[in-house]
XYZ file of C-alpha atoms in Angstrom:
109
model
C 38.506 -157.133 -108.839
C 38.607 -160.585 -107.314
C 40.438 -159.394 -104.251
C 37.793 -156.774 -103.529
C 34.983 -159.247 -104.021
C 36.641 -161.807 -101.831
C 37.290 -159.178 -99.196
C 33.683 -158.045 -99.119
C 32.495 -161.660 -99.019
C 34.723 -162.271 -96.020
C 33.337 -159.156 -94.325
C 29.745 -160.269 -95.000
C 30.520 -163.748 -93.775
C 32.141 -162.379 -90.624
C 29.146 -160.030 -89.997
C 26.803 -162.980 -90.429
C 28.879 -164.910 -87.912
C 28.544 -162.071 -85.372
C 24.773 -162.046 -85.820
C 24.685 -165.814 -85.586
C 26.638 -165.733 -82.331
C 24.343 -162.999 -80.998
C 21.301 -165.097 -81.934
C 22.827 -168.177 -80.291
C 23.565 -166.200 -77.132
C 20.039 -164.760 -77.050
C 18.552 -168.193 -77.789
C 20.533 -169.719 -74.930
C 19.453 -166.890 -72.619
C 15.844 -167.427 -73.644
C 16.202 -171.207 -73.138
C 17.585 -170.585 -69.624
C 14.715 -168.232 -68.781
C 12.111 -170.659 -70.150
C 13.679 -173.457 -68.121
C 13.590 -171.302 -64.974
C 9.947 -170.382 -65.616
C 9.096 -174.045 -66.219
C 10.690 -175.167 -62.949
C 9.024 -172.265 -61.129
C 5.610 -173.188 -62.543
C 6.154 -176.826 -61.503
C 7.035 -175.667 -57.975
C 3.954 -173.423 -57.917
C 1.803 -176.365 -59.032
C 3.253 -178.562 -56.291
C 2.671 -175.831 -53.696
C -0.922 -175.350 -54.882
C -1.555 -179.094 -54.562
C -0.105 -179.098 -51.037
C -2.146 -176.037 -50.043
C -5.344 -177.581 -51.460
C -4.657 -180.775 -49.522
C -4.082 -178.771 -46.326
C -7.274 -176.760 -46.910
C -9.236 -179.959 -47.447
C -7.882 -181.384 -44.183
C -8.731 -178.132 -42.375
C -12.247 -178.240 -43.823
C -12.687 -181.783 -42.513
C -11.362 -180.735 -39.100
C -13.728 -177.746 -38.983
C -16.655 -179.959 -40.022
C -15.915 -182.440 -37.239
C -15.426 -179.609 -34.733
C -18.716 -178.067 -35.892
C -20.475 -181.389 -35.421
C -18.992 -181.786 -31.961
C -19.966 -178.209 -31.064
C -23.501 -178.784 -32.373
C -23.845 -181.942 -30.283
C -22.540 -180.112 -27.224
C -24.997 -177.254 -27.764
C -27.822 -179.777 -28.082
C -26.817 -181.367 -24.789
C -26.639 -177.947 -23.139
C -30.123 -177.091 -24.420
C -31.473 -180.362 -23.078
C -29.699 -179.815 -19.780
C -30.964 -176.260 -19.482
C -34.528 -177.343 -20.224
C -34.244 -180.029 -17.585
C -32.849 -177.636 -15.007
C -35.651 -175.136 -15.765
C -38.187 -177.890 -15.147
C -36.491 -178.796 -11.863
C -36.340 -175.145 -10.885
C -40.031 -174.734 -11.707
C -40.893 -177.807 -9.595
C -38.857 -176.487 -6.664
C -40.570 -173.101 -6.932
C -44.015 -174.752 -7.015
C -43.178 -176.890 -3.981
C -41.806 -173.843 -2.153
C -44.947 -171.872 -3.054
C -47.193 -174.674 -1.777
C -45.126 -174.890 1.400
C -45.382 -171.110 1.944
C -49.111 -171.255 1.184
C -49.666 -174.003 3.759
C -47.509 -172.218 6.339
C -49.528 -168.992 5.849
C -52.791 -170.972 5.909
C -51.721 -172.735 9.125
C -50.696 -169.406 10.738
C -54.048 -167.814 9.787
C -55.949 -170.899 10.971
C -54.220 -170.799 14.394
C -55.182 -167.161 15.001
């Protein structure tokens, strides 16, 4: 009787040990995966911070370029208005000159 009980206790104890080892192995595997996910999430966070910083710098660069482009367009508008005024003055002077030349030709006839 005692030998059979001791034998079955040893079998149960050895089965428990196998399950315990399996649990330890799975726990260690899970710990390794969690550690890998943690380091990956930290790297992703660092990359996101770097990308946000780069986007902010690009936004500032685009804002300054937009301001420069706006100022340049304003200067071009002013320049084009001025050149239209000059062109209009030249056309008026040319028209007056042609008018006086035609008047002088008619007067001489």
